[in-house]
Amino acid sequence: MRFSHLACGVALMLLPVCVLQAGTRPSRKHASGTVHTAKEAKEIAERETGGQAVSARRIPLNGASGGWEVDVHMPREDRGWRCIVDDDTHMVFTKTHIANPALGRRTSRRR
């Protein structure tokens, strides 16, 4: 009899913890490692600017793992962006206005 009271007490103590855990979202995983491909760098620049990345090339940056220089076309605008994406942080390091780069042969956006 004493065992069932103990088990019931433990279950009642754990109930609030279970309820609190059920209401929380899983944490967003942060990107780890470096930006390995031009496609990844373009996606980061597009997310930051809202434009369409045209080109990406590797550049030395911060004396660490480096970065990417991405040119972004802004539709219906005169000027585009040149973004420097940091390899380590997966974020845009700097953004500079440039003449709007041409889209090239790829006119529609494929995903």
XYZ file of C-alpha atoms in Angstrom:
111
model
C 0.000 0.000 0.000
C 2.817 2.372 0.882
C 4.480 1.713 -2.475
C 1.421 2.848 -4.448
C 1.258 6.129 -2.492
C 4.934 6.737 -3.231
C 4.476 5.991 -6.947
C 1.439 8.273 -7.083
C 3.386 11.075 -5.370
C 6.296 10.776 -7.820
C 3.881 10.801 -10.767
C 2.196 13.951 -9.443
C 5.570 15.671 -9.016
C 6.593 14.826 -12.609
C 3.295 15.912 -14.163
C 4.104 19.679 -14.317
C 7.463 18.934 -15.946
C 5.808 16.822 -18.646
C 3.209 19.513 -19.322
C 5.863 22.232 -19.631
C 7.977 20.125 -21.981
C 5.012 19.388 -24.239
C 4.366 23.100 -24.814
C 7.872 24.060 -25.928
C 9.106 23.995 -29.500
C 12.277 22.141 -30.371
C 15.226 24.515 -30.490
C 16.474 25.599 -33.906
C 19.794 24.040 -34.725
C 22.505 26.546 -35.510
C 24.628 25.959 -38.560
C 27.909 24.346 -37.728
C 31.082 24.224 -39.730
C 31.811 26.445 -42.672
C 29.879 27.452 -45.771
C 31.149 24.837 -48.225
C 29.408 25.683 -51.492
C 28.476 28.706 -53.556
C 24.845 27.563 -53.372
C 24.861 27.868 -49.565
C 26.430 31.343 -49.763
C 23.845 32.448 -52.340
C 20.981 31.222 -50.156
C 22.300 33.198 -47.182
C 22.656 36.384 -49.271
C 19.182 35.949 -50.787
C 17.659 35.526 -47.335
C 19.348 38.709 -46.122
C 18.504 40.937 -49.084
C 15.326 39.494 -50.564
C 16.885 39.493 -54.045
C 18.214 36.833 -56.390
C 21.861 35.809 -56.142
C 23.642 35.937 -59.477
C 27.213 34.917 -58.696
C 29.377 33.792 -55.815
C 33.127 33.475 -55.484
C 35.441 32.539 -52.640
C 37.485 35.299 -50.991
C 39.916 35.511 -48.064
C 38.261 37.023 -45.001
C 39.348 37.613 -41.403
C 42.399 35.392 -41.740
C 40.239 32.450 -40.715
C 38.349 30.109 -43.002
C 37.394 32.884 -45.425
C 34.154 33.887 -47.019
C 32.127 34.360 -50.173
C 31.459 37.445 -52.286
C 27.903 37.200 -53.629
C 26.321 39.595 -56.140
C 22.551 39.902 -55.705
C 20.109 41.163 -58.343
C 17.208 43.184 -56.950
C 14.130 42.962 -59.189
C 12.439 46.282 -60.036
C 15.306 48.306 -58.514
C 18.225 50.272 -59.954
C 20.827 48.883 -57.606
C 21.719 45.455 -56.318
C 23.906 44.246 -53.473
C 27.361 42.774 -53.098
C 27.312 40.719 -49.916
C 30.273 39.250 -48.116
C 29.182 36.039 -46.385
C 31.373 34.876 -43.506
C 32.176 31.144 -43.615
C 32.290 30.713 -39.863
C 29.143 32.559 -38.784
C 26.946 31.766 -41.825
C 25.924 35.435 -41.841
C 26.341 38.435 -44.121
C 29.477 40.253 -42.954
C 29.008 43.374 -45.129
C 26.528 44.623 -47.727
C 27.441 47.171 -50.401
C 25.171 48.742 -53.016
C 26.329 48.086 -56.594
C 24.866 48.529 -60.067
C 22.141 45.919 -60.450
C 23.856 42.831 -61.901
C 22.238 41.141 -64.891
C 20.404 37.895 -64.251
C 22.175 36.091 -67.065
C 20.618 33.167 -68.916
C 18.627 31.850 -65.997
C 15.532 34.046 -65.952
C 13.181 31.932 -63.879
C 13.898 30.892 -60.367
C 14.211 27.149 -59.850
C 14.258 25.407 -56.478
